[in-house]
């Protein structure tokens, strides 16, 4: 039985984990659990994501509270823990003069692999991230996207049970970002490597992660399976075309819906409707639009997003 | 019959080929073999740092300076051995060739050159390009990282401090001018290794201490040169000209490491006239205990500075 299994499929757990820097509270009594799969660690810059990753790696002892990663205590069993965990920092840490394959091999050796195995796995990892043909190039000649892939390759080369990726899409264009996220999903799904993906971009976390841990100024905003936190929400969104003739159609629709007992939140030509079942809301919206002579641009079931979680946390 | 034999041979060859066949391109797969832990991590970092220091696996411009230092240290030894071979006389006893402890004078330049130009890069580069943070996300801790780096520099410096003397010892022995008997030979060997490693360790600690204080390689280079050459000038001025206490030489790292080497080789004060004044003569007034203590202090102080500095970096 491996350590993760021994811990009951909880890879990472923290209890009242707190990290202070002087008067600044970087992590505020976090109680979180991360399970196998891809976990998104999401929050704005300065939310405490990197601080949390450092605490999980045992690089900085917490001010108070505790953490367990793969069944190990980062404070007292840090070296054993870090041998099982791959890490790719946000910062560009690649020495320009080194060849990609030498860099990945070296880090695999430092993480404990024998020399011959490290050499083989360095090539395999670079093939995995799509840099097989480029593996003998020096790092200084590589593009930002390729360098991010090299960082990913070094993180997975030693076959870790868990990989911590700090902003792995930083500096990438949309196409490269999509490719990187797809790659991270493949590594987790096809090779059973659990990933903690730190990002400040809600959209990319929603796209690839199974679970999320959302932080805001060091506080826990949400923690759980992404399917439970985002997706179909209550109500519908009605967006109307802003027409001149007849005038005041948007206001007329809003008024009609309110008089029918529907909850309406209006932002310009967008009306968020609630307070009733979706079918009834749709029927009422259709009737109100027809009566007012308005025109519909969009009518859809409302999706709950991570942004909603952060908004709810802020209010 | 022939057909049957041929078929059997073909099958045997096929079986042999099957047994010899290897899948070389397995692609990414789970690994369940041995992991070497912290010791493996330190070995890996140590080995790569030695290669880095010598410029191996790096562009040619990084190879030039370290290998120039090695050549500068080794060439005089090759020349002396060549002279001894060609002239075919017992040159050491005739005081024509330098004795082992006297060769340090030829090494000194290479040592200064190597410490000043090459050593700063080994610490500064990791801080500048962020590799330090990546190393600390592995089983390595701060102490093991620094120990590996120090070991790498010490080993590389020992190539300069020990290598030429070992070459001389072997060459003199082969040529017939070496130590008499196995006992003397082993004594010289131990003295060469002991003095070479002691000098390398002390100068490594001091060089790394200065390198740890700045992220700018140029500043580190200037600092190390000032330490090794500037301290010679200042202490020499104070002791020889101002006739101050010779214990001021404690601040002269290169003279003190050379004095330690002399004590290890059992060399007495130089035979000079009463009017002559030289660091060697004044340092010979210092007790062996003092010389050993000063070298140990340099080693401890250098290590302490590096540790203090990196603890601050880690906390920041």
XYZ file of C-alpha atoms in Angstrom:
631
model
C 0.000 0.000 0.000
C 1.445 3.333 -0.918
C 1.415 6.348 1.307
C -1.405 8.030 -0.557
C -3.589 5.001 -0.139
C -2.611 4.804 3.503
C -3.880 8.307 3.924
C -7.279 7.298 2.534
C -6.963 8.896 -0.927
C -6.413 12.294 0.603
C -3.095 13.429 -0.852
C -2.856 16.727 0.945
C -4.573 17.927 4.055
C -4.010 20.913 6.265
C -5.401 21.793 9.683
C -5.567 25.451 10.686
C -2.464 26.068 8.589
C -1.353 29.630 9.196
C 1.591 31.537 7.801
C 2.407 35.052 8.908
C 5.099 37.397 7.647
C 5.286 40.092 10.277
C 1.825 41.583 10.460
C 0.780 40.112 7.109
C -1.301 36.944 7.222
C -0.382 35.013 4.071
C -2.345 31.875 5.019
C -5.202 32.204 7.447
C -6.024 28.968 9.315
C -6.522 26.883 6.196
C -8.361 23.568 6.486
C -8.154 21.940 3.078
C -8.068 18.517 1.511
C -6.739 17.603 -1.910
C -7.522 14.286 -3.565
C -6.053 12.382 -6.529
C -6.537 14.039 -9.907
C -5.932 17.619 -10.906
C -6.550 20.144 -8.154
C -6.687 23.788 -9.031
C -5.200 26.158 -6.509
C -6.798 29.376 -7.582
C -6.637 32.937 -6.396
C -5.460 36.380 -7.379
C -1.800 37.330 -7.224
C -0.903 37.576 -3.551
C -3.698 35.255 -2.457
C -1.187 32.885 -0.840
C -0.894 30.178 -3.505
C 2.904 30.081 -3.659
C 3.143 30.352 0.119
C 0.865 27.329 0.428
C 2.931 25.340 -2.073
C 6.117 26.208 -0.162
C 4.498 25.094 3.077
C 3.382 21.814 1.500
C 6.934 21.174 0.283
C 8.297 21.867 3.749
C 10.366 24.778 2.489
C 9.031 27.114 5.129
C 7.646 25.996 8.480
C 4.146 27.371 9.101
C 3.556 29.841 11.885
C 0.930 27.481 13.290
C -1.229 24.578 12.226
C -0.138 21.469 10.398
C -0.052 19.823 6.979
C 0.195 16.283 5.685
C 1.302 15.518 2.132
C 1.271 11.933 0.839
C 0.978 10.859 4.464
C 4.157 12.707 5.436
C 4.714 15.739 7.609
C 6.533 18.379 5.526
C 8.261 19.755 8.616
C 9.775 16.567 9.969
C 9.847 14.406 6.829
C 10.601 17.049 4.233
C 13.414 15.259 2.416
C 11.420 12.015 2.040
C 8.408 14.022 0.924
C 10.269 16.052 -1.679
C 11.666 12.854 -3.198
C 8.057 11.911 -4.030
C 6.884 15.298 -5.220
C 7.712 17.096 -8.441
C 7.713 20.860 -8.439
C 7.826 23.482 -11.154
C 8.171 27.012 -9.793
C 6.618 30.030 -11.435
C 9.975 31.720 -11.830
C 12.026 31.032 -14.939
C 14.733 28.846 -13.409
C 16.334 27.341 -16.473
C 20.087 27.831 -16.961
C 20.449 29.106 -20.513
C 23.586 27.191 -21.437
C 22.330 23.747 -20.458
C 20.745 21.326 -22.887
C 17.141 20.457 -22.063
C 17.889 16.761 -21.662
C 20.859 17.431 -19.369
C 18.788 19.747 -17.201
C 15.936 17.280 -16.788
C 18.358 14.384 -16.193
C 20.220 16.355 -13.555
C 17.058 17.225 -11.632
C 15.885 13.600 -11.850
C 19.201 12.516 -10.326
C 18.942 15.128 -7.612
C 15.481 13.729 -6.838
C 17.124 10.362 -6.269
C 17.046 8.427 -9.533
C 20.135 6.434 -10.551
C 22.172 8.024 -13.327
C 21.221 5.598 -16.113
C 17.544 5.701 -15.209
C 17.609 9.485 -14.974
C 19.080 9.710 -18.458
C 16.376 7.495 -19.939
C 13.547 9.171 -18.107
C 14.785 12.627 -19.053
C 14.321 11.766 -22.710
C 10.992 10.058 -22.021
C 9.702 13.079 -20.103
C 10.722 15.476 -22.832
C 8.930 13.309 -25.375
C 5.904 13.323 -23.082
C 5.735 17.110 -23.063
C 6.238 17.301 -26.820
C 9.902 18.270 -26.853
C 11.396 14.961 -27.940
C 12.883 16.413 -31.083
C 14.122 19.475 -29.215
C 15.677 17.697 -26.254
C 19.285 18.413 -27.208
C 18.706 22.137 -27.692
C 20.153 24.512 -25.148
C 17.526 26.079 -22.922
C 18.527 29.605 -23.822
C 17.423 29.046 -27.413
C 13.931 27.866 -26.469
C 10.703 29.854 -26.575
C 8.714 30.659 -23.439
C 6.262 27.870 -24.223
C 9.041 25.344 -24.662
C 10.719 26.447 -21.430
C 7.451 25.985 -19.546
C 7.273 22.468 -20.975
C 10.836 21.765 -19.859
C 9.876 22.831 -16.346
C 6.956 20.412 -16.508
C 9.250 17.647 -17.817
C 11.702 18.041 -14.937
C 8.804 17.937 -12.480
C 7.509 14.597 -13.763
C 10.819 12.942 -14.756
C 11.350 11.230 -11.402
C 7.850 9.669 -11.546
C 6.474 11.606 -8.591
C 3.188 10.736 -6.923
C 2.262 14.380 -6.831
C 3.312 17.342 -8.961
C 2.994 20.934 -7.808
C 2.875 23.396 -10.696
C 3.075 27.077 -9.836
C 1.481 29.139 -12.627
C 2.574 26.774 -15.428
C 0.819 28.855 -18.094
C 2.507 32.088 -17.123
C 3.726 33.953 -20.182
C 1.972 31.671 -22.677
C -0.299 32.803 -25.483
C -3.859 31.366 -25.623
C -2.921 28.507 -27.943
C 0.085 27.520 -25.876
C -2.009 27.800 -22.730
C -4.599 25.411 -24.126
C -1.862 22.961 -25.130
C -0.257 23.132 -21.702
C -3.558 22.531 -19.923
C -4.331 19.588 -22.211
C -0.893 18.185 -21.446
C -1.403 18.531 -17.705
C -4.751 16.746 -18.009
C -3.134 13.923 -19.985
C -0.335 13.489 -17.471
C -2.856 13.140 -14.693
C -5.319 10.923 -16.522
C -2.998 8.654 -18.470
C -0.089 8.371 -16.063
C -1.906 8.584 -12.724
C 0.148 11.520 -11.521
C -1.824 13.828 -9.282
C -1.331 17.501 -9.992
C -1.845 20.657 -8.007
C -2.142 23.468 -10.508
C -1.719 26.960 -9.152
C -3.222 29.693 -11.263
C -4.803 33.098 -11.040
C -6.906 32.393 -14.135
C -10.303 30.969 -13.190
C -11.082 29.887 -16.721
C -8.108 27.566 -17.050
C -8.691 26.015 -13.642
C -12.297 25.283 -14.581
C -11.132 23.753 -17.830
C -8.736 21.137 -16.492
C -9.237 20.580 -12.776
C -11.276 17.975 -10.916
C -11.110 19.799 -7.600
C -10.382 23.319 -6.595
C -8.994 25.127 -3.615
C -9.752 28.806 -3.938
C -7.873 31.355 -1.850
C -8.454 35.037 -1.360
C -5.971 37.042 0.690
C -4.904 33.883 2.479
C -8.441 32.823 3.353
C -10.144 29.724 2.004
C -12.965 30.661 -0.355
C -13.875 27.212 -1.651
C -12.591 23.658 -1.436
C -14.171 20.696 -3.176
C -14.991 18.943 -6.432
C -15.340 21.446 -9.220
C -18.598 19.806 -10.375
C -20.191 20.786 -7.081
C -18.851 24.311 -7.044
C -19.425 25.430 -10.600
C -21.756 24.450 -13.428
C -25.523 24.729 -13.655
C -26.845 27.291 -11.273
C -30.315 28.515 -10.560
C -32.189 30.888 -12.855
C -31.615 32.076 -16.382
C -29.897 34.930 -18.111
C -31.847 36.990 -20.639
C -29.997 39.396 -22.862
C -31.987 41.738 -25.056
C -31.063 43.642 -28.173
C -30.812 47.340 -27.440
C -33.281 48.694 -29.990
C -34.384 52.311 -30.544
C -37.905 51.688 -31.827
C -40.044 50.999 -29.897
C -38.203 52.762 -27.077
C -37.896 51.458 -23.548
C -38.376 47.798 -24.366
C -35.766 46.604 -21.859
C -37.403 48.541 -19.056
C -40.795 47.221 -20.156
C -39.616 43.631 -20.029
C -38.047 44.195 -16.604
C -41.226 45.771 -15.291
C -43.400 43.006 -16.697
C -41.280 40.297 -15.119
C -41.178 42.027 -11.751
C -44.952 42.403 -11.752
C -45.189 38.650 -12.400
C -43.215 38.010 -9.209
C -39.888 37.159 -10.860
C -36.605 38.200 -9.218
C -34.795 40.403 -11.708
C -31.217 41.733 -11.578
C -30.565 44.037 -14.491
C -27.187 45.120 -15.851
C -27.732 47.162 -19.024
C -29.543 44.905 -21.437
C -28.787 41.753 -19.433
C -31.452 40.521 -17.034
C -30.727 37.786 -14.527
C -33.919 36.047 -13.622
C -34.635 33.910 -10.591
C -37.253 33.062 -8.026
C -38.960 30.355 -10.067
C -38.269 27.176 -12.009
C -36.361 27.420 -15.258
C -39.304 26.461 -17.425
C -41.507 29.072 -15.811
C -38.794 31.692 -16.071
C -38.360 30.920 -19.749
C -42.093 31.159 -20.398
C -42.412 34.433 -18.493
C -39.390 35.877 -20.275
C -40.771 34.882 -23.680
C -44.160 36.444 -22.918
C -42.683 39.641 -21.517
C -40.421 40.065 -24.550
C -43.330 39.473 -26.945
C -45.583 41.933 -25.096
C -42.916 44.642 -25.107
C -41.935 44.117 -28.730
C -38.370 43.481 -27.643
C -35.838 41.226 -29.337
C -33.805 38.504 -27.625
C -30.070 38.295 -28.157
C -29.451 35.457 -25.688
C -31.512 33.286 -23.356
C -29.635 30.639 -21.373
C -29.528 28.750 -18.128
C -27.279 30.550 -15.713
C -23.863 28.929 -15.050
C -22.259 29.236 -11.676
C -18.565 30.028 -12.115
C -15.565 30.343 -9.878
C -15.956 34.072 -10.289
C -19.314 33.764 -8.519
C -17.572 32.039 -5.612
C -15.111 34.883 -5.278
C -17.880 37.471 -5.621
C -19.933 35.711 -2.944
C -16.862 35.584 -0.729
C -16.278 39.310 -1.154
C -19.826 40.295 -0.195
C 18.441 -33.496 -43.146
C 20.177 -30.287 -44.227
C 16.835 -28.530 -44.386
C 15.977 -29.639 -40.866
C 19.361 -28.503 -39.567
C 19.015 -25.179 -41.346
C 15.570 -24.638 -39.886
C 16.826 -25.445 -36.398
C 19.708 -22.987 -36.820
C 17.306 -20.328 -38.011
C 15.058 -20.916 -34.998
C 18.064 -20.780 -32.672
C 19.210 -17.553 -34.259
C 15.707 -16.110 -34.003
C 15.484 -17.098 -30.326
C 18.885 -15.559 -29.691
C 17.805 -12.385 -31.458
C 14.607 -12.312 -29.389
C 16.589 -12.672 -26.188
C 18.968 -9.898 -27.223
C 16.163 -7.589 -28.317
C 15.553 -4.549 -26.153
C 12.829 -1.979 -26.197
C 14.806 1.227 -26.098
C 11.956 3.641 -26.621
C 9.500 2.855 -23.860
C 8.263 6.404 -23.437
C 7.050 7.759 -20.112
C 6.224 4.978 -17.665
C 6.042 4.379 -13.922
C 9.315 3.855 -12.057
C 9.539 1.462 -9.152
C 13.315 1.050 -8.894
C 15.737 2.298 -6.286
C 15.883 5.914 -5.195
C 19.068 7.221 -3.695
C 17.603 9.865 -1.400
C 19.654 12.656 0.083
C 23.001 10.942 -0.517
C 22.147 10.527 -4.197
C 21.018 14.121 -4.425
C 24.287 15.357 -2.915
C 26.345 13.151 -5.226
C 24.431 14.402 -8.246
C 24.873 18.039 -7.270
C 28.513 17.530 -6.368
C 29.273 15.859 -9.691
C 27.444 18.438 -11.750
C 29.134 21.264 -9.828
C 32.591 19.831 -10.524
C 31.678 19.590 -14.212
C 30.283 23.117 -14.111
C 33.432 24.467 -12.436
C 35.666 22.870 -15.037
C 33.396 24.021 -17.850
C 32.530 20.476 -18.930
C 29.329 20.286 -20.952
C 29.378 24.068 -21.305
C 30.398 26.277 -24.232
C 34.127 26.633 -24.935
C 34.405 30.070 -23.326
C 33.600 28.507 -19.954
C 36.303 25.869 -20.343
C 39.132 28.277 -21.063
C 39.780 29.839 -17.650
C 39.553 26.747 -15.420
C 41.703 24.662 -17.710
C 44.173 27.507 -18.066
C 44.529 27.428 -14.282
C 45.109 23.672 -14.350
C 47.714 24.070 -17.084
C 49.453 26.906 -15.226
C 49.686 24.665 -12.171
C 50.870 21.602 -14.055
C 53.252 22.951 -16.695
C 56.160 23.753 -14.340
C 55.961 20.205 -12.969
C 56.138 18.788 -16.471
C 59.106 21.025 -17.267
C 60.957 19.988 -14.097
C 60.349 16.319 -14.746
C 61.556 16.828 -18.314
C 64.749 18.483 -17.053
C 65.303 15.694 -14.539
C 64.850 13.070 -17.227
C 67.129 14.752 -19.773
C 69.939 15.692 -17.367
C 69.797 12.341 -15.574
C 71.163 13.519 -12.231
C 69.796 13.587 -8.726
C 68.465 17.056 -9.163
C 66.519 17.311 -5.951
C 69.562 16.683 -3.818
C 71.488 19.211 -5.911
C 68.811 21.821 -5.196
C 68.209 22.322 -8.881
C 64.649 21.063 -8.857
C 62.117 22.264 -6.273
C 61.193 19.977 -3.443
C 57.572 19.114 -3.009
C 56.713 21.869 -0.556
C 58.536 24.440 -2.687
C 56.286 23.771 -5.664
C 53.475 25.660 -3.914
C 54.983 28.853 -5.294
C 54.128 27.697 -8.805
C 50.637 26.622 -7.789
C 49.822 29.866 -6.001
C 49.207 31.828 -9.178
C 46.887 29.153 -10.578
C 45.091 28.937 -7.247
C 44.467 32.668 -7.067
C 43.410 32.671 -10.686
C 40.990 29.796 -10.171
C 39.501 31.129 -6.933
C 39.147 34.637 -8.261
C 37.598 33.881 -11.625
C 35.936 30.482 -11.450
C 34.728 29.887 -7.887
C 32.266 32.830 -7.638
C 30.221 31.446 -10.499
C 29.447 28.220 -8.664
C 27.271 29.926 -6.048
C 26.292 33.127 -7.799
C 24.838 31.390 -10.868
C 22.322 29.327 -8.881
C 21.050 32.386 -7.040
C 20.887 34.480 -10.182
C 19.011 31.999 -12.382
C 16.756 30.654 -9.619
C 18.140 27.114 -9.593
C 18.641 27.438 -5.844
C 14.873 27.472 -5.263
C 14.477 24.451 -7.511
C 17.220 22.545 -5.696
C 15.540 23.261 -2.378
C 12.325 21.673 -3.688
C 14.210 18.357 -3.911
C 15.507 16.223 -1.022
C 18.375 18.708 -0.709
C 18.310 21.097 2.220
C 20.301 24.238 2.620
C 23.149 22.538 4.480
C 23.358 19.652 2.018
C 23.248 22.034 -0.940
C 26.090 24.129 0.476
C 28.075 21.051 1.533
C 27.834 19.661 -2.006
C 28.940 22.947 -3.514
C 31.839 23.283 -1.068
C 32.905 19.699 -1.729
C 32.835 20.342 -5.468
C 35.037 23.437 -5.172
C 37.394 21.709 -2.737
C 37.782 18.722 -5.049
C 38.422 20.955 -8.024
C 40.907 23.110 -6.129
C 42.605 19.958 -4.874
C 43.231 19.045 -8.501
C 45.436 22.138 -8.594
C 46.987 21.835 -5.134
C 47.490 18.064 -5.108
C 47.610 17.071 -8.777
C 50.978 18.597 -9.786
C 52.679 17.378 -6.597
C 51.400 13.859 -7.108
C 52.705 14.046 -10.655
C 56.099 15.167 -9.343
C 56.144 12.395 -6.743
C 55.382 9.693 -9.276
C 57.754 11.127 -11.885
C 60.631 11.602 -9.431
C 60.057 8.078 -8.169
C 60.102 6.620 -11.659
C 63.169 8.698 -12.540
C 64.940 7.529 -9.390
C 64.956 10.819 -7.479
C 61.966 10.040 -5.275
C 61.815 9.370 -1.538
C 63.878 6.503 -0.148
C 61.836 3.472 0.747
C 58.121 2.879 1.033
C 57.855 4.577 4.419
C 59.297 7.866 3.214
C 57.294 7.618 0.040
C 54.043 7.217 1.970
C 55.013 10.066 4.294
C 55.477 12.392 1.341
C 52.199 11.190 -0.158
C 50.304 11.908 3.056
C 51.926 15.334 3.332
C 51.009 16.176 -0.261
C 47.398 15.088 0.226
C 47.079 16.689 3.663
C 48.538 20.042 2.711
C 46.749 20.160 -0.650
C 43.340 19.386 0.793
C 43.857 21.725 3.771
C 44.818 24.615 1.502
C 41.934 23.866 -0.869
C 39.386 23.664 1.959
C 40.492 26.897 3.641
C 40.605 28.920 0.449
C 37.307 27.387 -0.693
C 35.571 28.515 2.501
C 36.891 32.050 2.142
C 36.084 32.266 -1.567
C 32.569 30.916 -1.117
C 31.980 33.315 1.781
C 32.719 36.292 -0.461
C 30.691 34.793 -3.322
C 27.714 34.377 -1.005
C 27.634 38.080 -0.189
C 26.817 39.332 -3.672
C 24.741 38.311 -6.676
C 27.189 40.117 -8.954
C 29.981 37.857 -10.129
C 32.261 40.830 -10.816
C 31.972 42.010 -7.200
C 32.766 38.527 -5.951
C 35.832 38.348 -8.199
C 37.099 41.680 -6.888
C 36.411 40.631 -3.298
C 38.345 37.379 -3.624
C 41.295 39.057 -5.318
C 41.366 41.678 -2.580
C 41.274 38.964 0.053
C 44.067 36.908 -1.454
C 46.364 39.618 -2.819
C 45.324 42.759 -0.941
C 45.740 41.099 2.441
C 49.267 40.048 1.450
C 50.195 43.606 0.692
C 48.633 45.149 3.796
C 49.873 42.582 6.319
C 53.307 42.578 4.729
C 53.434 46.349 5.097
C 52.364 46.237 8.736
C 54.720 43.469 9.786
C 57.797 44.047 7.634
C 57.804 47.837 7.332
C 55.990 48.938 10.479
C 57.541 46.002 12.359
C 54.304 45.072 14.054
C 53.520 41.734 15.653
C 53.835 38.862 13.119
C 50.530 37.492 14.375
C 48.963 40.106 12.088
C 49.718 37.563 9.369
C 46.664 35.743 10.679
C 44.716 38.046 8.333
C 46.834 36.969 5.380
C 45.047 33.879 4.101
C 47.540 32.902 1.433
C 50.577 33.243 3.734
C 48.867 31.338 6.512
C 47.803 28.498 4.235
C 51.360 28.339 2.900
C 52.661 28.301 6.489
C 50.335 25.396 7.253
C 51.738 23.550 4.268
C 55.289 24.152 5.528
C 54.383 22.832 8.980
C 52.832 19.734 7.425
C 56.041 19.150 5.441
C 58.126 19.859 8.553
C 59.943 22.739 6.917
C 61.843 25.112 9.220
C 62.446 28.840 8.799
C 64.269 29.907 5.626
C 67.996 30.330 5.972
C 68.390 34.044 5.558
C 70.757 36.641 6.888
C 69.910 38.659 9.974
C 69.083 41.706 7.909
C 66.751 39.875 5.645
C 63.072 40.235 6.296
C 60.509 38.108 4.601
C 57.032 36.818 5.447
C 58.489 33.316 5.599
C 61.006 34.341 8.269
C 58.527 36.258 10.413
C 55.809 33.627 10.057
C 58.307 31.019 11.195
C 58.248 32.814 14.528
C 54.620 31.777 14.920
C 53.866 28.538 16.693
C 52.442 25.606 14.764
C 49.425 25.661 17.055
C 48.805 29.283 16.095
C 49.122 28.501 12.375
C 46.740 25.560 12.625
C 44.268 27.576 14.716
C 44.300 30.470 12.262
C 43.646 28.180 9.302
C 40.857 26.486 11.221
C 39.432 29.913 12.042
C 39.439 30.895 8.369
C 37.648 27.650 7.532
C 35.033 28.073 10.257
C 34.545 31.794 9.663
C 34.137 31.331 5.904
C 31.638 28.519 6.416
C 29.741 30.565 9.011
C 29.429 33.539 6.656
C 28.084 31.315 3.876
C 25.601 29.678 6.247
C 24.440 32.988 7.706
C 24.012 34.511 4.273
C 22.018 31.583 2.888
C 19.795 31.406 5.930
C 18.900 35.020 5.231
C 18.234 34.230 1.577
C 16.043 31.274 2.556
C 14.080 33.356 5.035
C 13.613 36.129 2.482
